[in-house]
Coordinates of C-alpha atoms and ligand atoms in Angstrom, one line a residue:
M233 CA 91.8 -179.1 -72.8
I234 CA 91.2 -176.8 -69.8
F235 CA 93.9 -175.0 -67.1
S236 CA 91.9 -173.4 -64.4
P237 CA 93.8 -170.5 -63.0
D238 CA 92.7 -167.7 -60.8
W239 CA 92.5 -164.3 -63.2
S240 CA 90.5 -161.6 -64.4
N241 CA 91.1 -160.1 -67.7
T242 CA 90.9 -163.2 -70.7
L243 CA 90.9 -163.2 -74.2
L244 CA 89.5 -165.3 -76.8
I245 CA 91.0 -166.6 -80.2
E246 CA 89.1 -167.8 -82.5
N247 CA 88.8 -168.7 -86.5
G248 CA 91.8 -169.1 -86.7
A249 CA 94.5 -171.8 -88.1
V250 CA 96.3 -173.3 -84.4
V251 CA 99.2 -174.4 -84.9
T252 CA 100.5 -175.7 -81.6
L253 CA 103.7 -177.0 -82.3
D254 CA 103.1 -180.0 -80.0
A255 CA 104.8 -183.1 -80.3
E256 CA 101.7 -184.8 -81.9
R257 CA 102.6 -181.3 -84.6
T258 CA 98.8 -180.9 -83.7
V259 CA 96.6 -178.4 -86.1
Y260 CA 93.4 -177.3 -85.4
A261 CA 91.7 -175.3 -88.5
P262 CA 90.0 -174.0 -87.1
G263 CA 90.6 -173.9 -83.8
Y264 CA 90.0 -171.8 -80.5
L265 CA 92.1 -170.5 -78.2
F266 CA 91.5 -169.1 -75.2
V267 CA 94.1 -166.8 -72.3
E268 CA 93.4 -166.4 -68.8
G269 CA 95.5 -163.9 -67.3
D270 CA 99.4 -164.3 -68.7
R271 CA 98.3 -168.4 -69.2
I272 CA 96.4 -170.6 -72.3
A273 CA 93.6 -171.8 -70.4
A274 CA 92.0 -173.8 -73.1
L275 CA 92.3 -175.0 -77.1
G276 CA 90.9 -177.1 -79.3
S277 CA 89.3 -177.9 -82.3
G278 CA 86.3 -176.5 -83.7
P279 CA 83.5 -172.9 -83.2
T280 CA 84.3 -172.2 -79.5
P281 CA 82.7 -173.6 -77.1
P282 CA 80.0 -171.3 -75.5
E283 CA 81.1 -171.9 -71.7
I284 CA 84.3 -170.5 -72.5
R285 CA 82.7 -167.8 -75.1
A286 CA 80.6 -166.3 -71.7
R287 CA 83.7 -166.0 -69.7
A288 CA 85.8 -163.7 -72.8
T289 CA 86.1 -160.2 -71.8
E290 CA 88.3 -159.1 -75.8
V291 CA 87.6 -161.4 -78.3
L292 CA 90.1 -161.7 -81.8
D293 CA 89.0 -163.2 -84.5
A294 CA 92.1 -164.7 -86.3
R295 CA 89.6 -166.0 -90.0
H296 CA 92.9 -166.4 -92.5
Q297 CA 95.0 -166.0 -89.8
A298 CA 97.4 -169.2 -88.0
V299 CA 97.5 -169.2 -84.3
L300 CA 101.3 -170.4 -82.5
P301 CA 103.5 -170.0 -80.3
G302 CA 106.0 -166.8 -80.5
F303 CA 109.4 -167.9 -81.5
T304 CA 112.5 -166.9 -79.9
N305 CA 115.1 -165.1 -81.8
A306 CA 118.1 -167.4 -80.5
H307 CA 121.1 -165.8 -80.9
T308 CA 121.6 -161.6 -82.2
H309 CA 124.2 -159.1 -81.6
L310 CA 120.9 -155.5 -80.3
S311 CA 124.2 -153.4 -80.8
Q312 CA 124.5 -154.4 -84.7
T313 CA 120.6 -152.2 -85.6
F314 CA 123.2 -150.0 -86.0
M315 CA 125.3 -151.4 -88.3
R316 CA 123.6 -153.0 -90.6
G317 CA 124.6 -153.2 -94.8
L318 CA 128.3 -153.0 -93.2
S319 CA 128.9 -157.0 -94.0
S320 CA 129.9 -156.8 -98.0
G321 CA 133.1 -157.7 -99.4
R322 CA 134.9 -159.3 -96.0
S323 CA 135.7 -162.4 -94.1
L324 CA 134.3 -162.2 -90.9
L325 CA 137.4 -161.4 -89.0
S326 CA 138.4 -159.0 -91.3
W327 CA 135.1 -158.0 -90.5
L328 CA 134.7 -157.7 -87.2
K329 CA 137.9 -156.1 -85.9
D330 CA 138.0 -153.2 -88.6
L331 CA 134.5 -152.1 -88.8
I332 CA 132.2 -153.9 -86.3
W333 CA 134.2 -154.1 -82.8
P334 CA 135.3 -150.1 -83.3
L335 CA 131.8 -149.0 -84.2
Q336 CA 130.5 -151.7 -81.1
A337 CA 133.5 -149.7 -78.7
A338 CA 132.2 -145.9 -79.6
M339 CA 128.5 -146.7 -78.7
T340 CA 126.9 -144.3 -75.9
P341 CA 124.2 -146.1 -73.4
D342 CA 121.4 -143.5 -75.1
D343 CA 123.1 -145.5 -78.4
M344 CA 122.4 -148.7 -76.9
H345 CA 118.4 -147.5 -75.7
L346 CA 118.2 -146.8 -79.0
A347 CA 119.5 -150.2 -80.8
A348 CA 117.9 -152.1 -78.9
L349 CA 114.9 -150.9 -79.2
L350 CA 114.8 -150.4 -83.2
G351 CA 115.8 -154.0 -82.8
L352 CA 113.5 -155.0 -80.3
V353 CA 110.7 -153.4 -82.7
E354 CA 111.5 -155.6 -85.4
N355 CA 111.5 -159.1 -83.8
L356 CA 107.8 -158.2 -82.0
R357 CA 107.1 -157.3 -86.0
C358 CA 108.3 -160.6 -87.2
G359 CA 106.5 -162.7 -84.5
A360 CA 109.9 -162.9 -81.0
T361 CA 108.2 -163.1 -78.5
H362 CA 111.8 -163.8 -76.8
V363 CA 114.5 -162.5 -77.8
V364 CA 118.8 -163.3 -76.8
D365 CA 120.8 -161.1 -76.6
H366 CA 124.9 -161.9 -77.4
H367 CA 125.8 -158.2 -75.7
K368 CA 129.0 -157.4 -76.4
I369 CA 128.7 -154.0 -75.4
T370 CA 130.1 -154.0 -71.6
A371 CA 131.3 -150.7 -71.2
T372 CA 130.4 -150.3 -67.9
P373 CA 126.9 -151.5 -66.3
A374 CA 125.1 -148.7 -67.8
H375 CA 125.1 -149.9 -71.1
T376 CA 123.3 -153.0 -70.6
D377 CA 120.6 -152.5 -68.2
A378 CA 120.0 -150.5 -71.1
V379 CA 119.2 -153.0 -72.8
C380 CA 116.8 -154.8 -70.7
Q381 CA 115.1 -151.6 -70.0
A382 CA 114.1 -151.8 -73.9
A383 CA 112.4 -155.2 -73.7
Q384 CA 110.8 -153.7 -70.5
T385 CA 109.6 -150.8 -72.5
L386 CA 108.2 -153.1 -75.0
G387 CA 107.0 -155.5 -73.5
V388 CA 108.8 -158.4 -74.3
R389 CA 110.9 -161.3 -73.2
L390 CA 114.8 -160.6 -73.4
T391 CA 117.6 -163.7 -72.5
L392 CA 121.2 -160.7 -72.2
A393 CA 123.3 -162.5 -72.7
R394 CA 126.5 -161.2 -71.1
S395 CA 129.1 -161.4 -73.6
W396 CA 132.9 -160.7 -72.4
A397 CA 136.2 -161.2 -73.9
D398 CA 139.6 -162.1 -71.3
R399 CA 141.8 -162.4 -73.5
G400 CA 143.2 -160.9 -76.5
K401 CA 142.3 -156.5 -77.8
N402 CA 139.8 -153.9 -74.6
A403 CA 140.5 -157.9 -72.5
E404 CA 138.0 -157.3 -69.3
P405 CA 140.0 -158.8 -66.5
P406 CA 138.3 -162.0 -64.6
D407 CA 136.7 -160.3 -61.2
S408 CA 135.7 -157.2 -63.7
I409 CA 132.9 -160.0 -65.3
L410 CA 132.5 -162.3 -62.5
A411 CA 131.3 -159.9 -60.9
D412 CA 129.3 -157.8 -63.0
L413 CA 127.5 -161.5 -63.7
E414 CA 126.4 -161.2 -60.2
R415 CA 125.6 -158.0 -60.3
L416 CA 122.7 -158.9 -63.5
F417 CA 122.2 -162.1 -61.9
A418 CA 121.0 -160.3 -59.0
L419 CA 119.1 -157.7 -60.5
H420 CA 117.5 -160.4 -63.3
P421 CA 116.6 -163.3 -61.3
G422 CA 114.2 -164.7 -63.9
T423 CA 111.1 -164.2 -62.1
G424 CA 110.3 -161.1 -65.3
L425 CA 111.0 -160.7 -68.7
V426 CA 114.4 -160.3 -68.7
S427 CA 117.0 -163.2 -67.4
I428 CA 120.3 -163.4 -67.4
A429 CA 123.0 -165.4 -69.3
N430 CA 126.5 -165.8 -69.7
G431 CA 128.2 -164.7 -72.8
P432 CA 131.6 -165.8 -73.7
L433 CA 132.2 -164.6 -77.1
V434 CA 134.0 -166.9 -78.3
P435 CA 137.4 -169.2 -77.6
W436 CA 139.7 -167.4 -78.8
R437 CA 138.4 -165.0 -76.7
C438 CA 138.6 -166.6 -74.0
T439 CA 140.9 -168.4 -70.8
A440 CA 139.7 -171.4 -69.9
E441 CA 139.8 -170.5 -66.4
T442 CA 137.3 -167.6 -66.5
L443 CA 134.8 -170.0 -68.9
R444 CA 135.0 -173.0 -65.7
Q445 CA 134.6 -170.1 -63.7
T446 CA 131.5 -168.3 -65.4
H447 CA 129.0 -171.7 -66.5
A448 CA 129.7 -172.6 -62.8
L449 CA 128.4 -169.3 -61.6
A450 CA 125.7 -169.2 -64.7
K451 CA 124.3 -172.8 -63.6
Q452 CA 124.4 -171.6 -59.8
H453 CA 121.1 -169.7 -60.9
G454 CA 120.1 -172.2 -63.8
A455 CA 121.1 -170.1 -66.7
P456 CA 122.5 -171.0 -70.0
S457 CA 126.1 -170.3 -71.3
H458 CA 126.0 -168.7 -74.6
I459 CA 129.0 -169.0 -76.7
H460 CA 130.0 -168.8 -80.5
I461 CA 130.9 -172.2 -82.0
S462 CA 133.1 -173.0 -85.0
E463 CA 132.1 -170.2 -87.5
T464 CA 134.4 -170.7 -89.6
R465 CA 136.9 -173.0 -90.5
E466 CA 140.4 -170.5 -89.5
E467 CA 138.7 -170.3 -86.6
V468 CA 138.1 -174.0 -85.6
Q469 CA 142.2 -174.4 -87.1
M470 CA 142.8 -171.6 -84.4
T471 CA 141.2 -173.9 -81.6
V472 CA 143.6 -176.9 -82.4
D473 CA 146.6 -175.4 -83.3
E474 CA 146.2 -173.5 -79.6
T475 CA 144.7 -176.9 -77.3
G476 CA 144.6 -179.9 -80.5
L477 CA 141.3 -180.2 -80.2
R478 CA 138.5 -179.0 -81.7
P479 CA 136.1 -176.3 -80.0
V480 CA 133.6 -178.6 -79.0
A481 CA 136.0 -181.2 -77.4
W482 CA 137.7 -178.9 -75.5
L483 CA 134.9 -177.6 -74.1
D484 CA 134.1 -181.1 -73.0
N485 CA 137.7 -181.4 -71.7
L486 CA 136.5 -178.3 -69.7
D487 CA 134.1 -179.4 -68.1
V488 CA 131.5 -176.5 -69.7
L489 CA 129.9 -178.6 -72.5
D490 CA 126.0 -179.5 -71.0
E491 CA 122.4 -179.0 -71.3
N492 CA 122.8 -175.4 -70.2
T493 CA 125.1 -175.1 -73.3
Q494 CA 124.2 -173.3 -76.0
I495 CA 126.6 -173.4 -79.2
V496 CA 126.1 -171.0 -82.0
H497 CA 127.1 -171.8 -86.0
A498 CA 128.7 -175.0 -85.6
V499 CA 129.4 -174.5 -89.2
W500 CA 132.0 -176.5 -88.9
I501 CA 132.4 -179.2 -86.6
D502 CA 132.2 -183.5 -87.6
E503 CA 130.9 -186.3 -86.5
S504 CA 131.7 -186.9 -83.4
E505 CA 131.9 -183.0 -82.2
I506 CA 127.8 -183.6 -83.0
T507 CA 127.9 -187.5 -80.4
Q508 CA 129.2 -185.0 -78.3
L509 CA 126.6 -182.5 -78.2
A510 CA 123.6 -184.6 -77.8
T511 CA 125.4 -187.4 -75.0
R512 CA 125.4 -184.0 -73.5
K513 CA 122.5 -182.8 -74.1
A514 CA 124.1 -178.6 -75.7
T515 CA 121.8 -176.5 -77.7
V516 CA 122.9 -175.7 -81.0
V517 CA 121.4 -172.0 -82.3
H518 CA 121.7 -172.5 -86.4
C519 CA 121.8 -169.1 -87.9
P520 CA 121.9 -170.0 -91.7
V521 CA 121.0 -166.5 -93.3
S522 CA 124.2 -164.8 -91.0
N523 CA 126.6 -167.7 -92.5
A524 CA 125.8 -167.7 -96.2
V525 CA 126.3 -164.1 -96.0
L526 CA 129.5 -164.1 -94.0
G527 CA 130.9 -166.7 -96.1
S528 CA 130.9 -169.4 -93.8
G529 CA 129.5 -172.2 -95.1
V530 CA 126.7 -174.2 -93.8
A531 CA 125.8 -175.7 -90.9
P532 CA 124.8 -179.5 -91.4
L533 CA 121.5 -179.4 -89.8
A534 CA 120.2 -182.8 -91.4
S535 CA 124.0 -184.1 -89.2
L536 CA 122.4 -182.4 -85.9
R537 CA 119.0 -183.3 -86.5
R538 CA 120.2 -187.5 -87.0
G539 CA 122.7 -187.1 -84.0
G540 CA 119.5 -186.5 -81.3
V541 CA 121.2 -182.7 -80.9
R542 CA 118.3 -179.6 -79.8
V543 CA 118.9 -177.2 -83.2
H544 CA 116.9 -173.3 -81.9
L545 CA 116.8 -171.4 -85.1
G546 CA 118.6 -167.4 -84.5
T547 CA 118.7 -164.6 -86.8
D548 CA 122.2 -163.8 -85.6
G549 CA 123.3 -159.4 -85.3
P550 CA 121.6 -157.2 -88.4
A551 CA 125.4 -156.2 -89.1
S552 CA 125.4 -160.2 -90.7
N553 CA 121.7 -161.2 -91.6
D554 CA 120.6 -157.4 -92.5
T555 CA 117.4 -158.2 -90.6
Q556 CA 116.1 -160.2 -87.7
D557 CA 113.1 -162.1 -89.5
L558 CA 113.1 -165.6 -88.2
F559 CA 110.5 -166.7 -90.8
E560 CA 112.9 -165.7 -93.2
T561 CA 115.5 -168.1 -91.3
V562 CA 113.0 -170.6 -91.0
K563 CA 113.4 -170.4 -94.6
W564 CA 116.7 -170.6 -95.1
A565 CA 117.3 -173.3 -93.1
L566 CA 114.8 -175.5 -94.7
G567 CA 115.8 -174.8 -97.9
L568 CA 119.8 -175.2 -97.5
T569 CA 119.7 -178.6 -95.3
R570 CA 117.4 -180.4 -98.5
A571 CA 119.8 -179.0 -100.5
T572 CA 123.0 -180.1 -99.0
S573 CA 121.8 -183.7 -98.0
L574 CA 119.8 -184.0 -101.6
D575 CA 116.4 -184.9 -99.5
A576 CA 113.6 -183.3 -100.2
A577 CA 111.5 -184.5 -97.5
N578 CA 113.7 -183.4 -94.2
P579 CA 113.1 -181.3 -92.5
A580 CA 109.8 -181.2 -92.3
P581 CA 107.8 -177.1 -92.6
V582 CA 107.3 -177.7 -88.9
D583 CA 110.3 -179.4 -87.9
V584 CA 111.6 -175.9 -88.4
L585 CA 108.6 -173.6 -87.0
I586 CA 109.4 -176.0 -83.8
M587 CA 112.8 -175.1 -83.6
A588 CA 111.7 -171.3 -84.5
A589 CA 110.1 -172.2 -81.4
A590 CA 113.0 -173.3 -79.2
G591 CA 110.4 -176.1 -78.2
H592 CA 107.1 -174.0 -76.8
A593 CA 104.1 -175.4 -77.3
L594 CA 100.8 -173.8 -77.7
R595 CA 99.0 -176.2 -74.5
P596 CA 97.0 -175.2 -71.6
G597 CA 98.3 -174.1 -68.0
T598 CA 101.7 -172.3 -70.8
P599 CA 102.2 -168.8 -71.0
A600 CA 100.3 -167.7 -73.5
D601 CA 103.2 -165.8 -75.7
I602 CA 101.4 -166.5 -78.9
I603 CA 101.1 -164.5 -82.4
L604 CA 98.9 -164.5 -84.8
V605 CA 99.6 -164.4 -88.6
N606 CA 98.2 -162.7 -91.2
L607 CA 97.8 -165.5 -94.4
D608 CA 95.4 -164.1 -96.0
H609 CA 98.0 -162.4 -99.0
P610 CA 98.7 -163.7 -103.0
R611 CA 102.0 -165.2 -101.2
A612 CA 99.7 -168.0 -99.0
V613 CA 96.2 -169.0 -100.9
P614 CA 95.2 -171.3 -100.9
V615 CA 96.3 -172.3 -98.1
H616 CA 96.2 -176.5 -98.0
D617 CA 98.7 -177.0 -95.3
P618 CA 99.0 -173.8 -92.7
T619 CA 102.5 -175.5 -91.4
S620 CA 103.7 -174.8 -95.3
A621 CA 102.4 -172.1 -95.4
L622 CA 103.4 -170.4 -92.5
A623 CA 107.5 -172.2 -93.4
L624 CA 107.3 -171.7 -96.9
S625 CA 104.9 -168.1 -97.8
T626 CA 105.7 -166.2 -95.0
H627 CA 107.8 -163.2 -93.8
G628 CA 108.3 -161.4 -90.5
S629 CA 105.6 -158.5 -91.9
D630 CA 102.8 -160.5 -92.2
V631 CA 102.7 -161.3 -88.1
D632 CA 99.8 -159.5 -87.6
T633 CA 99.0 -159.4 -84.1
V634 CA 101.9 -160.7 -80.6
L635 CA 101.1 -161.5 -77.1
V636 CA 103.6 -161.9 -75.0
G637 CA 102.5 -163.6 -70.8
G638 CA 99.1 -163.2 -72.2
K639 CA 99.7 -159.1 -73.1
V640 CA 99.0 -158.0 -76.4
V641 CA 102.3 -156.1 -77.6
M642 CA 101.1 -155.5 -80.9
R643 CA 97.7 -155.6 -82.5
A644 CA 97.2 -155.6 -86.3
R645 CA 101.1 -154.5 -86.9
H646 CA 101.0 -152.1 -84.5
V647 CA 103.2 -151.9 -81.6
L648 CA 101.8 -150.4 -78.9
G649 CA 105.3 -150.0 -76.6
V650 CA 106.8 -146.9 -78.6
D651 CA 106.2 -144.1 -80.7
E652 CA 107.9 -146.4 -83.8
P653 CA 108.1 -142.9 -86.3
A654 CA 110.3 -140.9 -83.3
L655 CA 112.4 -144.1 -82.7
L656 CA 113.2 -144.6 -86.3
E657 CA 114.3 -140.8 -86.7
A658 CA 116.0 -140.8 -83.6
C659 CA 118.1 -143.8 -84.7
R660 CA 118.6 -142.3 -88.1
L661 CA 120.5 -139.8 -86.1
A662 CA 122.0 -140.9 -83.6
A663 CA 124.1 -143.9 -85.9
T664 CA 125.2 -141.4 -88.1
A665 CA 127.0 -140.0 -85.4
L666 CA 128.3 -143.6 -84.1
R667 CA 129.7 -143.4 -87.2
Q668 CA 131.5 -140.0 -87.2
R669 CA 132.9 -140.3 -84.1
A670 CA 134.0 -143.9 -84.5
E671 CA 135.8 -142.9 -87.7
R672 CA 136.8 -140.1 -85.7
A673 CA 139.0 -142.2 -82.9
N674 CA 140.0 -144.3 -85.8
Ligands
LIG856 ZN1 126.6 -163.8 -83.4

């Protein structure tokens, strides 16, 4: 397979197990992958053909490593890197109202920038080349811009789902939500590393009219709407009591359930909602670790797959997980689904890896967002099946090298865009000061 763009930067990765995650589940072990500019130019099995090797300006030896598409962490809250370890012993609603929202309200743009850098570094280290931040700190445009700047500094892809709530505590006027979304779409038209999505928080904090308007605006820009749905039984009941409809049916009734809609959690959904999600071609973002830690439940992944619903994986924010390790999420998604459906064969390891890569595959002509994962350690050796090793034996800390758009952004565990020890120290100081400020304010 060969693709021929006109680029001068070339990079060859060879001797690794190339796990393409394509529709045929092709694995080349060993194989090679050749990058020209920002694209994959060629890949295949066995040793690198001499004519390709002759064109390589840089060669990475991936012996005892897997080479696969970068993961998409399809739902997180980067601000919560400053709030790790604060989930214990509370249900979702009390955790949000008593702990998380007061801390978020006290964050400055500088705090937000540091928290985003920290969270994005962790994501890169765990193999995510694309992060969807459901960004809750919209106090000023500077808070939002700080996150986009952090992604650009590190060279990681970011979808910033601009969160909003136009009812309940600290409700934001609809005009200001729409104006800020317009500002962000103009600033980030989707041609660079950063893209924008509509991010309604949750049905019980959003009015029907603003949901319709923001969804329509996002669609004009080809952008998704990204919303928490049915994380807990209590929330489902709140929507049923208020509207007479279950949350997915309520979205459908408002005409905001379509192929641009990303439903985060979907823990408490029934068979009729699964049919609606499949019919409308919506995406579910499955966050099994966060759902378990908060005692919310287990989303019906086996039923979603049987129903033909597209599923991506997210860690959710560090305050409810507490890591951004998508490899951990892969194993939980596989294990919890098999345990609850009493089916040892489904999903297969490769099925869950495909969800983690959000459907991206290694193919000629596609963006060179690639990770090299070390399988040369006692948790993985011997590697009889690279997809099993990746789904069941791998931790995020095994990710060795990360490319985004053909550029190496982490090499041999070293993130290139930031002085990491200095970042950690700055985050420790800023997070301590934030907690003190939030306590004084309450
Ligand atoms: Zn969330």
